[in-house]
Coordinates of C-alpha atoms in Angstrom, one line a residue:
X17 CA 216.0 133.4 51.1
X18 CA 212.9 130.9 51.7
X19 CA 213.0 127.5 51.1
X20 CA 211.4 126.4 48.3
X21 CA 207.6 124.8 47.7
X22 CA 207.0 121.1 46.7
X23 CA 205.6 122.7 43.5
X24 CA 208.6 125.0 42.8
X25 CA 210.6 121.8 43.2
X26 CA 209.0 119.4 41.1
X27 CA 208.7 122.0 38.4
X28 CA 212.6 122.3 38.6
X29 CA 213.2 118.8 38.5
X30 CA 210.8 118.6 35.4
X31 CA 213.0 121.4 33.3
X32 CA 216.4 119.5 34.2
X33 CA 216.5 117.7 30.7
X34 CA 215.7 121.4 29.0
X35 CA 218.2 122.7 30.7
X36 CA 221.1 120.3 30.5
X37 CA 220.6 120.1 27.0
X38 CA 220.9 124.0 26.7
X39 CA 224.0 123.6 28.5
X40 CA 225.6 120.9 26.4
X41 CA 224.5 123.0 23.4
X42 CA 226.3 126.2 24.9
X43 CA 229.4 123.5 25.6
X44 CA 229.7 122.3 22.3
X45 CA 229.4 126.0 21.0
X46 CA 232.2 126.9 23.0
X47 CA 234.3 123.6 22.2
X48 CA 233.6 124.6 18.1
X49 CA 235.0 128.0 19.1
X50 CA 238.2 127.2 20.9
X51 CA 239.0 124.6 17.9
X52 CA 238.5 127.3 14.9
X53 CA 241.1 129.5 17.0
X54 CA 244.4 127.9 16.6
X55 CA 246.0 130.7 18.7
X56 CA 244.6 128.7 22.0
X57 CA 245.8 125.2 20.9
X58 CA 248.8 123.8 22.9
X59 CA 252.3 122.0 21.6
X60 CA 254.4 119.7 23.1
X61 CA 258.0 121.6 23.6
X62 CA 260.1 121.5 21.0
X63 CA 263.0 122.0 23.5
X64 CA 264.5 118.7 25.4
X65 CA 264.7 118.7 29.0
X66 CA 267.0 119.3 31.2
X67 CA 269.3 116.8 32.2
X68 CA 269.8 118.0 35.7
X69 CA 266.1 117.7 36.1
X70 CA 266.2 114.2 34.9
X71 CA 269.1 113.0 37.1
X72 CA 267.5 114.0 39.9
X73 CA 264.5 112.4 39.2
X74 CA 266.2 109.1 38.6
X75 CA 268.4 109.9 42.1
X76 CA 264.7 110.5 43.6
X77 CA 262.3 108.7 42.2
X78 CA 263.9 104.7 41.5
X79 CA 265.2 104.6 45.1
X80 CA 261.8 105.9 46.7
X81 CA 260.1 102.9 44.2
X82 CA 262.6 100.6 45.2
X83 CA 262.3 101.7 49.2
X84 CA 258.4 101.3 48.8
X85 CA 258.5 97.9 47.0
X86 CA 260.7 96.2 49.6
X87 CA 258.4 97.8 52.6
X88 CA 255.8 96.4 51.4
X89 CA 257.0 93.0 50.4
X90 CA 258.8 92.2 53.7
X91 CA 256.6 90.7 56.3
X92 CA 259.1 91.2 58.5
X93 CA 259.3 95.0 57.9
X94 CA 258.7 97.1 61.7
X95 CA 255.1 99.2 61.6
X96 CA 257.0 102.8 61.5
X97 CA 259.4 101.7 58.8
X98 CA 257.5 103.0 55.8
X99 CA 257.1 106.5 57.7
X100 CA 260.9 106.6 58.4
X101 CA 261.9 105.6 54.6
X102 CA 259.4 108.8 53.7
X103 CA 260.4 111.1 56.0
X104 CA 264.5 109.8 54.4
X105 CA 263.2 110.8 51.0
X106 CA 262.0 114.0 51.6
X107 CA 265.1 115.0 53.5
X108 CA 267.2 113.5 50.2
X109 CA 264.9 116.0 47.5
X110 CA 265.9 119.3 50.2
X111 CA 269.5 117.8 50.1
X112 CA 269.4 117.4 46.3
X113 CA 267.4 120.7 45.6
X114 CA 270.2 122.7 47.7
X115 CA 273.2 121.0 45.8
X116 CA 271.3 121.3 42.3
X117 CA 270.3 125.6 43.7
X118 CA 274.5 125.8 44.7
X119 CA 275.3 124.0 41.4
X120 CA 273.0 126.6 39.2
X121 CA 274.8 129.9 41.6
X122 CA 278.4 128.4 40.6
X123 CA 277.2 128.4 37.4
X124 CA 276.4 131.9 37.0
X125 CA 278.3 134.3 35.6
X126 CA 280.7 136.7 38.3
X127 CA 279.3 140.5 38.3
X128 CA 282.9 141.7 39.4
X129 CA 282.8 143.9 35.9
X130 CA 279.8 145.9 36.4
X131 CA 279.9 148.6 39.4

């Protein structure tokens, strides 16, 4: 592929307006479309969610905020602290993932029945 001439460029830069505006024209086309075709529009869940899935994002999420808020208000906080409280809260969301996963097996019904 060559590089292009000054004259090539300048005559590109001088049909920029043409062709953005034939762009946003193609956009709104296409935003017209998608809003006559309610089979393509998105709701909101009708179904509530699950309150394991909020506990553990209280257990998760208000301790890391706290954690982070104290950091960063003590002065007298070491360098590596902040990198120490993380690498704590990652380790807590495997803990509670495994103990949520071994909750949800529990759960299940026993195949003993079925051969």
């Amino acid at each position: 592929m060559k590089p292009r001439t000054i004259e090539e460029w300048v005559t590109y830069f001088q049909t920029a307006p043409r062709r953005l505006r034939n762009a946003s024209a193609r956009f709104k086309a296409g935003e017209q479309e998608i809003d006559t075709n309610p089979a393509q529009t998105t709701h909101a869940s009708d179904v509530p969610a699950n309150p394991i899935f909020v506990l553990g994002a209280i257990t998760l999420g208000l301790p890391a905020l706290v954690l982070i808020l104290i950091v960063g208000a003590n002065s007298g906080v070491r360098e590596g602290s902040l990198m120490t409280i993380l690498t704590f809260l990652v380790i807590s969301a495997f803990v509670v993932a495994a103990i949520f996963e071994i909750k949800r097996l529990a759960d299940q019904p026993s195949d003993i029945e079925h051969h």
